mmCIF file of C-alpha atoms in Angstrom:
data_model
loop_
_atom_site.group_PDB
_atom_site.id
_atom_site.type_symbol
_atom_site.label_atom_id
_atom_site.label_comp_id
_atom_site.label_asym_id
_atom_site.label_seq_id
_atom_site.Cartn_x
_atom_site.Cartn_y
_atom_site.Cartn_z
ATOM 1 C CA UNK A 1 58.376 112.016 21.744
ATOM 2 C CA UNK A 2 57.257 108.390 20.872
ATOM 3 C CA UNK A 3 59.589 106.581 23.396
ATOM 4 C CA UNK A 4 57.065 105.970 26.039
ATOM 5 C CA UNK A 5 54.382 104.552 23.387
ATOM 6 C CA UNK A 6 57.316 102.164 22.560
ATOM 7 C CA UNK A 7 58.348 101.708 25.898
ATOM 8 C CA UNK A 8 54.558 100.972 27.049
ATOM 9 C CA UNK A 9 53.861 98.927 23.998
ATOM 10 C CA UNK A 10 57.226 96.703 25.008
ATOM 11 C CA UNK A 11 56.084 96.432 28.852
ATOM 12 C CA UNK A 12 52.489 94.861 27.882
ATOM 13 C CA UNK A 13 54.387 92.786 25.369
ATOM 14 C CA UNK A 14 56.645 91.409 28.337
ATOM 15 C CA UNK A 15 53.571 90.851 30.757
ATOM 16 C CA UNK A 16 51.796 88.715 28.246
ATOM 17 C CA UNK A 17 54.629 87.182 27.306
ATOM 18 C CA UNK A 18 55.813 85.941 30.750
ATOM 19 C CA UNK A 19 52.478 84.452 31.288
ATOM 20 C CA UNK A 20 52.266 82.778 28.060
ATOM 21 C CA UNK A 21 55.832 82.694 26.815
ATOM 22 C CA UNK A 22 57.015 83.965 23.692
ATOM 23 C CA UNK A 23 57.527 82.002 20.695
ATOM 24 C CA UNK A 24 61.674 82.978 20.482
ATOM 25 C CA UNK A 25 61.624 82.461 24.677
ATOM 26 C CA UNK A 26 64.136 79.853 25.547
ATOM 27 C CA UNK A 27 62.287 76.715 26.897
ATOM 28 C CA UNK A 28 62.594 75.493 30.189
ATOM 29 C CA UNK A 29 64.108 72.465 31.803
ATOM 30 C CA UNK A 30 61.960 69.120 31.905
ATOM 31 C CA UNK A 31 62.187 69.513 35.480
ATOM 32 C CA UNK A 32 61.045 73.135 35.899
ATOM 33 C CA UNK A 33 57.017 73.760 35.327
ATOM 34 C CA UNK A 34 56.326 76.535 32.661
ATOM 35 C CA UNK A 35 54.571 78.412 35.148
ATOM 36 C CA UNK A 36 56.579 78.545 38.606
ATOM 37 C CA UNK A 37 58.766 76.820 39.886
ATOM 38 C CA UNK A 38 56.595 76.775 43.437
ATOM 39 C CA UNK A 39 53.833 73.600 44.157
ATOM 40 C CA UNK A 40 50.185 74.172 43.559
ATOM 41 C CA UNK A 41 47.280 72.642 44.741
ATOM 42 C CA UNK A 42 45.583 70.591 42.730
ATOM 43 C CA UNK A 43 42.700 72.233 40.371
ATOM 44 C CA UNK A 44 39.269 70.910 41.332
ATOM 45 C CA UNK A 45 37.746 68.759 38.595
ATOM 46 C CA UNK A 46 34.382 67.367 37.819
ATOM 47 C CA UNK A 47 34.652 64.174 39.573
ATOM 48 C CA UNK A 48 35.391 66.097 42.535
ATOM 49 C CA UNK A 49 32.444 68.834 42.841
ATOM 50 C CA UNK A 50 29.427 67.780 43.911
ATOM 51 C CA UNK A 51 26.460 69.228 42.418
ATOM 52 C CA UNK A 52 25.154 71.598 44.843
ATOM 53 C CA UNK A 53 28.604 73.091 45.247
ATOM 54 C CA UNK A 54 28.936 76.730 45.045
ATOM 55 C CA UNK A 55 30.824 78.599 42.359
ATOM 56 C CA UNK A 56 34.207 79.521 43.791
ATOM 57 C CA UNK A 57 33.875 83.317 42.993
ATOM 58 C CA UNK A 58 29.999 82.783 43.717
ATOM 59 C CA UNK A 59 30.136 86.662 45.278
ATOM 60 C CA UNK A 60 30.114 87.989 41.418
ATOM 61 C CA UNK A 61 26.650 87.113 41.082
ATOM 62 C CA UNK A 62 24.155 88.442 42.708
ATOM 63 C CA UNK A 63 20.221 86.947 43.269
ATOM 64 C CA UNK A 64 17.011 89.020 43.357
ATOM 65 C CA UNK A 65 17.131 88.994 47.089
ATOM 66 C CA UNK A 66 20.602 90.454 47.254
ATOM 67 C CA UNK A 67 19.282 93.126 44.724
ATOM 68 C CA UNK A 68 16.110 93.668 46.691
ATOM 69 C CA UNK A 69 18.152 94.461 49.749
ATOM 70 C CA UNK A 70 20.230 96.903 48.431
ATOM 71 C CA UNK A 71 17.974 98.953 46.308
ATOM 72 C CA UNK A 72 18.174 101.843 48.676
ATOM 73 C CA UNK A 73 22.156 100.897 49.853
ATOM 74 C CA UNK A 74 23.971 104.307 48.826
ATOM 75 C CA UNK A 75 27.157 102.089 48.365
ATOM 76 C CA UNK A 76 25.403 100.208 45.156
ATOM 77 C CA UNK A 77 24.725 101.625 42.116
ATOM 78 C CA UNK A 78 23.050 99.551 39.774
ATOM 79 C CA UNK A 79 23.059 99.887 36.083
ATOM 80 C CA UNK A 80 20.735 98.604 33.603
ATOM 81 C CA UNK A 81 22.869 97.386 30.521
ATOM 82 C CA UNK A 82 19.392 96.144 28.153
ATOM 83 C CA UNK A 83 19.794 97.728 24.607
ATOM 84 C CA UNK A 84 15.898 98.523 25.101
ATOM 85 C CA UNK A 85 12.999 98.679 27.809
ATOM 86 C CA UNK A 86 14.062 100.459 29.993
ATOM 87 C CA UNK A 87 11.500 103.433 30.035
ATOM 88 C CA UNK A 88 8.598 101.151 30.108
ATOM 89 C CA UNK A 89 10.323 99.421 33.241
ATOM 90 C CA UNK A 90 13.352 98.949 35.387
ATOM 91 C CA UNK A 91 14.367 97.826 38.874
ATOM 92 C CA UNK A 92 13.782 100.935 40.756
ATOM 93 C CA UNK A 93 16.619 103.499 41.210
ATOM 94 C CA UNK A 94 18.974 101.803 38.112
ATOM 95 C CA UNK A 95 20.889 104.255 35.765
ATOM 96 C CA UNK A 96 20.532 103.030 31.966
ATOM 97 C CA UNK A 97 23.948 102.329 30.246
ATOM 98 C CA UNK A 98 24.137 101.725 26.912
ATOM 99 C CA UNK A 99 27.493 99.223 26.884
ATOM 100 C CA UNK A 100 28.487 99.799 23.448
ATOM 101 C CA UNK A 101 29.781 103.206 24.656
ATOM 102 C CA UNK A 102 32.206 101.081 26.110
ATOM 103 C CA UNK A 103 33.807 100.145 22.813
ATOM 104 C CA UNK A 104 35.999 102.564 20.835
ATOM 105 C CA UNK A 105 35.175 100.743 17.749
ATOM 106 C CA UNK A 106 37.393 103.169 15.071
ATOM 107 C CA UNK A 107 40.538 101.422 17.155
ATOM 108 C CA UNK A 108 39.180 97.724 17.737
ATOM 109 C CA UNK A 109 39.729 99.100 21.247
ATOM 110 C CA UNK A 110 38.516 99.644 24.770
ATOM 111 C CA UNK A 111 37.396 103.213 25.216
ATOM 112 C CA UNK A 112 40.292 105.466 26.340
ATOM 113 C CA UNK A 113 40.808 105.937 30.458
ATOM 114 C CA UNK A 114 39.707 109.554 30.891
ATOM 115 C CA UNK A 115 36.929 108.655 28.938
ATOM 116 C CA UNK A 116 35.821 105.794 30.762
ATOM 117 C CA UNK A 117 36.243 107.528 33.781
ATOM 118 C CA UNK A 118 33.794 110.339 33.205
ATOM 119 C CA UNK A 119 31.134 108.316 31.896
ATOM 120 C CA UNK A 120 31.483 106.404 35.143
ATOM 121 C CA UNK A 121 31.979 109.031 37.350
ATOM 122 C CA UNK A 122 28.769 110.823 36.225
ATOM 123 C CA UNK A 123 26.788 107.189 37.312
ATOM 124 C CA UNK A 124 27.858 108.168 40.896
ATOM 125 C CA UNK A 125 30.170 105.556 40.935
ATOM 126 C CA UNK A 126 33.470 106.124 43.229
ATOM 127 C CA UNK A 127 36.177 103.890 44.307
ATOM 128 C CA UNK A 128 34.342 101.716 47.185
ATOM 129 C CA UNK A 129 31.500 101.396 45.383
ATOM 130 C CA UNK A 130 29.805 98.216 44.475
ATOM 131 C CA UNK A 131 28.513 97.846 40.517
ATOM 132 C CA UNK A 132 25.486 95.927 39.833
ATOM 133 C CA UNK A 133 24.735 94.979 36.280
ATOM 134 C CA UNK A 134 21.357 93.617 35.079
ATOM 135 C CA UNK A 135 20.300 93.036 31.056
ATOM 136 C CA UNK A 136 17.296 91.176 29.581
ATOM 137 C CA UNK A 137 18.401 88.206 31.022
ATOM 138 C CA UNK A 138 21.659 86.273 29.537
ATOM 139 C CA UNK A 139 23.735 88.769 30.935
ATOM 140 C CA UNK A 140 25.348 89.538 27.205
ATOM 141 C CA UNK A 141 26.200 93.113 27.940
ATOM 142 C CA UNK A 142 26.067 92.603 31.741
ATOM 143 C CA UNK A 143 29.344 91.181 31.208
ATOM 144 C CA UNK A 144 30.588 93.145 28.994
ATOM 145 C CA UNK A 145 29.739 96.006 31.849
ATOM 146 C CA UNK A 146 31.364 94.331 33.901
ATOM 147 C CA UNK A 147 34.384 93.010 31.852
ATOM 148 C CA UNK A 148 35.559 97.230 31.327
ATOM 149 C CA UNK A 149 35.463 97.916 34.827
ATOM 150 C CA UNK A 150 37.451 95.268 36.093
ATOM 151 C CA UNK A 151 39.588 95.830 33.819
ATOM 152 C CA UNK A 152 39.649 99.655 34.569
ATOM 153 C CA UNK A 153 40.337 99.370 38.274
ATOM 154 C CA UNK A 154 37.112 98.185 39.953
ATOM 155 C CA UNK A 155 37.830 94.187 40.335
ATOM 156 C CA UNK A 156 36.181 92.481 42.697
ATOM 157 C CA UNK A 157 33.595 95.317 43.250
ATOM 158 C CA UNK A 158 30.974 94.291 40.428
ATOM 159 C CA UNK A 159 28.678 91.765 40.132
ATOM 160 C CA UNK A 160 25.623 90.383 37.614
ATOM 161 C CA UNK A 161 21.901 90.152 38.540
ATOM 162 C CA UNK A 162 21.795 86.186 37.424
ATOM 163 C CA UNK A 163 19.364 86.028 34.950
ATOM 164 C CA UNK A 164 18.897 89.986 34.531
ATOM 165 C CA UNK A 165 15.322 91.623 34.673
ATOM 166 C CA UNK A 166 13.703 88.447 33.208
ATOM 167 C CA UNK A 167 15.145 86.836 37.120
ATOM 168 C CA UNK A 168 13.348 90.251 38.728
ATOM 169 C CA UNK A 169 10.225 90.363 36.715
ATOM 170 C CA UNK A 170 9.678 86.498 37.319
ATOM 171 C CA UNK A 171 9.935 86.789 40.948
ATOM 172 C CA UNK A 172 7.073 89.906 40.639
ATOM 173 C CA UNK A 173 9.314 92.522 42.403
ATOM 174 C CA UNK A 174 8.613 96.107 42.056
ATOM 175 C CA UNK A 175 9.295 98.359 38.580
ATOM 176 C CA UNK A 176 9.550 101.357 37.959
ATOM 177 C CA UNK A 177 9.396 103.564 35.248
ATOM 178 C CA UNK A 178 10.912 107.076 36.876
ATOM 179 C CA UNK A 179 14.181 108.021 35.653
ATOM 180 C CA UNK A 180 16.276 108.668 39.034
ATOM 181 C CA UNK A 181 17.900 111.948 39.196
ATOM 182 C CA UNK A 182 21.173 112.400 38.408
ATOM 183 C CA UNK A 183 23.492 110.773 41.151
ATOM 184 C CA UNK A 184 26.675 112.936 42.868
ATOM 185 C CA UNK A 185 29.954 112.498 40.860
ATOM 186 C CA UNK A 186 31.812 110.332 41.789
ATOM 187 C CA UNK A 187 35.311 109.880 42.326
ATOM 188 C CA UNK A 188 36.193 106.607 40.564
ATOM 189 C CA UNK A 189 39.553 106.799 38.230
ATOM 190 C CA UNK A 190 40.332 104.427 35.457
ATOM 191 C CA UNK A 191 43.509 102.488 36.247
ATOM 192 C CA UNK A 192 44.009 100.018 33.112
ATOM 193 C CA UNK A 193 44.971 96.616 33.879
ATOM 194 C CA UNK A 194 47.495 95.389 31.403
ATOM 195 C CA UNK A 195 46.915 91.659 33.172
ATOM 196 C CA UNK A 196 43.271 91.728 32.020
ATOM 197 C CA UNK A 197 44.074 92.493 28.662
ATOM 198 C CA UNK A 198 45.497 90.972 25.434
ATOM 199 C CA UNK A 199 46.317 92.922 22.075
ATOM 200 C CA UNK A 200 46.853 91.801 18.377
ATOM 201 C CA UNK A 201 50.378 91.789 18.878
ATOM 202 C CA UNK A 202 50.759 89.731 21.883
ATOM 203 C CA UNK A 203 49.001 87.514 20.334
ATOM 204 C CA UNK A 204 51.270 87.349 17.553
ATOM 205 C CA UNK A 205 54.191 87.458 19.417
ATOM 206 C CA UNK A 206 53.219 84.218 22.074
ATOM 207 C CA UNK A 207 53.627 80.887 21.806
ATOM 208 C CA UNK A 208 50.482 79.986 21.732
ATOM 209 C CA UNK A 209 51.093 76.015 22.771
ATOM 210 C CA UNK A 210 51.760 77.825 26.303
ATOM 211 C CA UNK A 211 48.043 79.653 26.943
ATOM 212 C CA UNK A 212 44.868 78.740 26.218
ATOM 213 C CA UNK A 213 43.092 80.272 22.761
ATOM 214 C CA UNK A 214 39.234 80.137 23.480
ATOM 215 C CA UNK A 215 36.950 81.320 20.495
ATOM 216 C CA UNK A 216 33.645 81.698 21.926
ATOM 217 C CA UNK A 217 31.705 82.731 18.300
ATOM 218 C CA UNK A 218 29.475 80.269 17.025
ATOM 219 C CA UNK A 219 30.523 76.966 15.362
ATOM 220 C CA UNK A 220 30.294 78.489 11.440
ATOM 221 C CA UNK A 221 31.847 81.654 12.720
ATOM 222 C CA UNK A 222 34.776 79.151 13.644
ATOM 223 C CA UNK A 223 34.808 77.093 10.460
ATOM 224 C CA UNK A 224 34.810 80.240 8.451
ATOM 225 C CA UNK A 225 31.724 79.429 6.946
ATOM 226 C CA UNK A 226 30.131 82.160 8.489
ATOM 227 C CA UNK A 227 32.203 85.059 7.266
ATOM 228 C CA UNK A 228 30.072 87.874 9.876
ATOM 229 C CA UNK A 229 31.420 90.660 7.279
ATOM 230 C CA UNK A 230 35.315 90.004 7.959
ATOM 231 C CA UNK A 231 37.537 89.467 4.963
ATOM 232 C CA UNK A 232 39.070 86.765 6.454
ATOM 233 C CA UNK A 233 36.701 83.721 7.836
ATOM 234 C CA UNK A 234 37.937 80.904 9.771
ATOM 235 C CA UNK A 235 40.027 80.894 13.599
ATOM 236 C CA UNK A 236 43.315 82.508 15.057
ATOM 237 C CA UNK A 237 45.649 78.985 15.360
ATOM 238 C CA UNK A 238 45.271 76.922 17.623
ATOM 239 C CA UNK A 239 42.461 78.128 19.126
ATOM 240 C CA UNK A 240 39.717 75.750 20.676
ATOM 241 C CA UNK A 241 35.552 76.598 20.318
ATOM 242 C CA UNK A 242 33.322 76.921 23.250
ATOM 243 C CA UNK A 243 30.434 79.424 22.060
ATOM 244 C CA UNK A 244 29.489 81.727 25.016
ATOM 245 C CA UNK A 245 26.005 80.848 25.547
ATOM 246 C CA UNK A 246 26.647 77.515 26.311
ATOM 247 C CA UNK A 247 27.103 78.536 30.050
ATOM 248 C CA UNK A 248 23.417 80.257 30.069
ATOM 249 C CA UNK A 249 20.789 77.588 31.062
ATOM 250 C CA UNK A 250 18.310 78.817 28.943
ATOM 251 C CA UNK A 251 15.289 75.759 30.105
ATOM 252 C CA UNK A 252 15.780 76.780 34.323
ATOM 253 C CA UNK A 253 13.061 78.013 36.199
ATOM 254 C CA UNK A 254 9.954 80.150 34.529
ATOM 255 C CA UNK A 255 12.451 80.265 31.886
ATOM 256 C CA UNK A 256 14.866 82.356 33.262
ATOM 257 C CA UNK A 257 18.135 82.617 31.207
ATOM 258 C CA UNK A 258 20.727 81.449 34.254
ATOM 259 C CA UNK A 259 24.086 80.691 34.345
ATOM 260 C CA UNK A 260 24.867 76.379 34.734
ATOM 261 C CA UNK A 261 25.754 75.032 37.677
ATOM 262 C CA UNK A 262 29.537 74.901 38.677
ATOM 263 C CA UNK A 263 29.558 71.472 38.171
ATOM 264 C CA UNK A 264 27.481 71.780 34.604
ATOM 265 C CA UNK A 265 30.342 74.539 33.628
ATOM 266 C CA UNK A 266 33.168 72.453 35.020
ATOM 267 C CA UNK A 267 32.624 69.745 33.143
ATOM 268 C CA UNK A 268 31.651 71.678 29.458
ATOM 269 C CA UNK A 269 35.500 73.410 29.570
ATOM 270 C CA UNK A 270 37.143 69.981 30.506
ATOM 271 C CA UNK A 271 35.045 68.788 27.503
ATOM 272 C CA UNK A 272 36.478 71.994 25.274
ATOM 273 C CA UNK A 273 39.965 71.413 26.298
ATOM 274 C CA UNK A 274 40.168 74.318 28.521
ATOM 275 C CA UNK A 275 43.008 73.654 31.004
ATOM 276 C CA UNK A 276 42.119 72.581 34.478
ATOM 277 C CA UNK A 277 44.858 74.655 36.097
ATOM 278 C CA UNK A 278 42.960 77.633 36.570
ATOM 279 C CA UNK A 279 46.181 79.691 37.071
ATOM 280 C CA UNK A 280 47.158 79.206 33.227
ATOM 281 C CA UNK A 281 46.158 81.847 30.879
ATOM 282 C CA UNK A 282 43.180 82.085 29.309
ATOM 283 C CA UNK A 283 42.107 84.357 26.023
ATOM 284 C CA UNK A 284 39.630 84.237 25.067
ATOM 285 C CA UNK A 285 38.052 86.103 22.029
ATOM 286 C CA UNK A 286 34.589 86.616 19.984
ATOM 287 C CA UNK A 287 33.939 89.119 17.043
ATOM 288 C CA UNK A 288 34.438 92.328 19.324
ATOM 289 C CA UNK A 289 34.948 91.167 22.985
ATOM 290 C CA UNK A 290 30.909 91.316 23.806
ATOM 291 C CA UNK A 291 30.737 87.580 24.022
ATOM 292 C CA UNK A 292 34.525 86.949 24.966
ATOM 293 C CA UNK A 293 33.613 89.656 28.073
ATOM 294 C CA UNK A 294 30.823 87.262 28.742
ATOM 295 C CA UNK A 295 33.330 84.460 29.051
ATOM 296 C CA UNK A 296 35.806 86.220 30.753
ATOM 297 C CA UNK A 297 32.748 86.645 33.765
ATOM 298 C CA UNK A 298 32.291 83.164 33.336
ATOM 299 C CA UNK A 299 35.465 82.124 33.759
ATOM 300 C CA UNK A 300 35.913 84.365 36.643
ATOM 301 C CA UNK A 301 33.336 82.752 38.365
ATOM 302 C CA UNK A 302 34.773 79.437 38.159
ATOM 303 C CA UNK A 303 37.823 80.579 39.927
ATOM 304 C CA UNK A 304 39.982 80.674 36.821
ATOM 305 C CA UNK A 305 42.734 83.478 37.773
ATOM 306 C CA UNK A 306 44.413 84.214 34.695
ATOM 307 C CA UNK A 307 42.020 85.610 32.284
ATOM 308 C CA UNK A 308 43.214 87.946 29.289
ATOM 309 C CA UNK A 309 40.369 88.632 26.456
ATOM 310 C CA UNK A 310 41.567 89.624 23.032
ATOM 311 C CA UNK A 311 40.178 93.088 23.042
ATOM 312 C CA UNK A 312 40.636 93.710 19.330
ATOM 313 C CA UNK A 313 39.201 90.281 19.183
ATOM 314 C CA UNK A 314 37.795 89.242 14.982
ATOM 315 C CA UNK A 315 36.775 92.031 14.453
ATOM 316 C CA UNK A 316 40.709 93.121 14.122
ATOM 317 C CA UNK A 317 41.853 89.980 13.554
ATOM 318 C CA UNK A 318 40.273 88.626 10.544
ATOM 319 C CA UNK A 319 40.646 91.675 8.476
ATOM 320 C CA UNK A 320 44.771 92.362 9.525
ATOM 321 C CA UNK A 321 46.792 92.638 6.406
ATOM 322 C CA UNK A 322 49.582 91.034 9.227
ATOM 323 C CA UNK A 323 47.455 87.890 10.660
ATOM 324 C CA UNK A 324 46.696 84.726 8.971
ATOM 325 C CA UNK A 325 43.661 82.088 9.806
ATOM 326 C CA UNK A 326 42.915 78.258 9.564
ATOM 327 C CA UNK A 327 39.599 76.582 8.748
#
């Protein structure tokens, strides 16, 4: 009866593992890249983008004139991901969603698959629709919204209100404060993506030299001087520190909390260390994947192609009787 948990467990081992290598994997030849064997073009880089370049995924974020236009598109739903306010006021015809129904948290997991599909289902959502995701304004649980249904099947049909209802209420557009009835059901499925994904004993099991380990928790969270109730403080080896919300630009416009420029974002990850070949793997991680979901977008948006959040993330990690830390 427990083969195909071992069997599955083994196959999500091997994916991560031929992306990142393992740390028992034999090495390759000096003449072979780690990654393929085929040419790539070279990565863009901050002396190379201009600053009024568009983002090379710029199609995951949407502006209040996109939003505006498809208020009344029956292929959009949008969803308003804001932990409060949205009875005194919401872009008209959005569904609340509370995102930390997203989280299984007894597991350190993502919600289960027939789970997340009737939550979703009963938002109207099928499998050509397109998500939009507004919050208050830094897009926090936007992307954490958005993270889960990539993940789950919908990638490359969900995108983020930049700068969230503080971006909608700043340009004066219409609120509302009816709750819309409840939408058809629709047919969406959950199909997990094991690509999109990283687990505690992946992580374990990679060579870690091979990917890129992004913690994206503060700078004390990092250090370990900021324990943030885990019995163990400090950061998974080798791992490099980029907090989140250094890719919100939180002095733009009428104060509007906006994501940086692709030049500005460019050049903060060459800064962090953050590999410029945007087909290398990427985890990156937080306290329980709400900022490291908010990364992932980020990353995403930048073109970066191989992006694998540590679902479990701290939360797991620093309180493992199996994992060990550094300062």
């Amino acid at each position: 009866m427990k083969k195909p948990v071992v069997m599955i467990t083994l196959l999500a081992l091997a994916i991560v593992s031929a992306a990142c290598g393992s740390k028992d994997a034999a090495k390759p030849a000096a003449s072979t890249p780690a990654t393929t064997a085929a040419a790539k073009p070279e990565a863009a880089t901050s002396a190379s983008i201009k600053a009024t370049d568009p983002y090379p995924n710029a199609q995951l974020l949407a502006d209040v004139k996109w939003t505006e236009e498809h208020l009344k598109d029956a292929k959009v739903k949008i969803l308003d991901a804001r932990a409060k306010g949205y009875e005194q006021g919401h872009i008209p015809g959005a569904l609340s969603l509370n995102s930390g129904l997203l989280k299984d948290a007894a597991n350190n997991s993502i919600v289960a698959k027939d789970k997340f599909t009737e939550l979703f289902q009963n938002l109207g959502v099928s499998s050509d629709t397109t998500v939009l995701i507004y919050d208050e304004g830094n897009s926090l649980n936007a992307a954490r919204v958005f993270y889960a249904l990539e993940y789950y099947g919908l990638k490359d049909h969900v995108k983020i209100l930049n700068g969230g209802y503080a971006a909608w209420a700043a340009a004066s557009k219409e609120v509302s404060t009816d709750t819309p009835a409840a939408p058809a059901k629709g047919n969406f499925t959950a199909a997990p993506n094991d690509k999109l994904i990283t687990t505690k004993e992946q992580l374990k099991a990679l060579d870690i030299q091979q990917c890129t380990l992004l913690d994206v928790r503060s700078a004390k969270e990092y250090s370990g001087d900021d324990l943030r109730g885990n019995q163990k403080g400090g950061h998974i080896d080798k791992a490099i520190n980029r907090e989140w919300s250094d890719a919100i630009d939180a002095n733009a416009k009428d104060g509007v909390p906006v994501f940086k420029s692709y030049l500005d974002l460019t050049k903060a990850f060459e800064q962090t260390g953050v590999d410029k070949d945007k087909s290398k793997t990427v985890i990156p991680y937080c306290q329980t994947n709400i900022r490291g979901a908010h990364t992932y977008f980020t990353l995403r948006l930048l073109g970066y192609t191989d992006v694998r959040p540590y679902e479990g993330a701290f939360a797991e990690w620093g309180n493992a009787a199996d994992t060990t830390v550094v300062k």
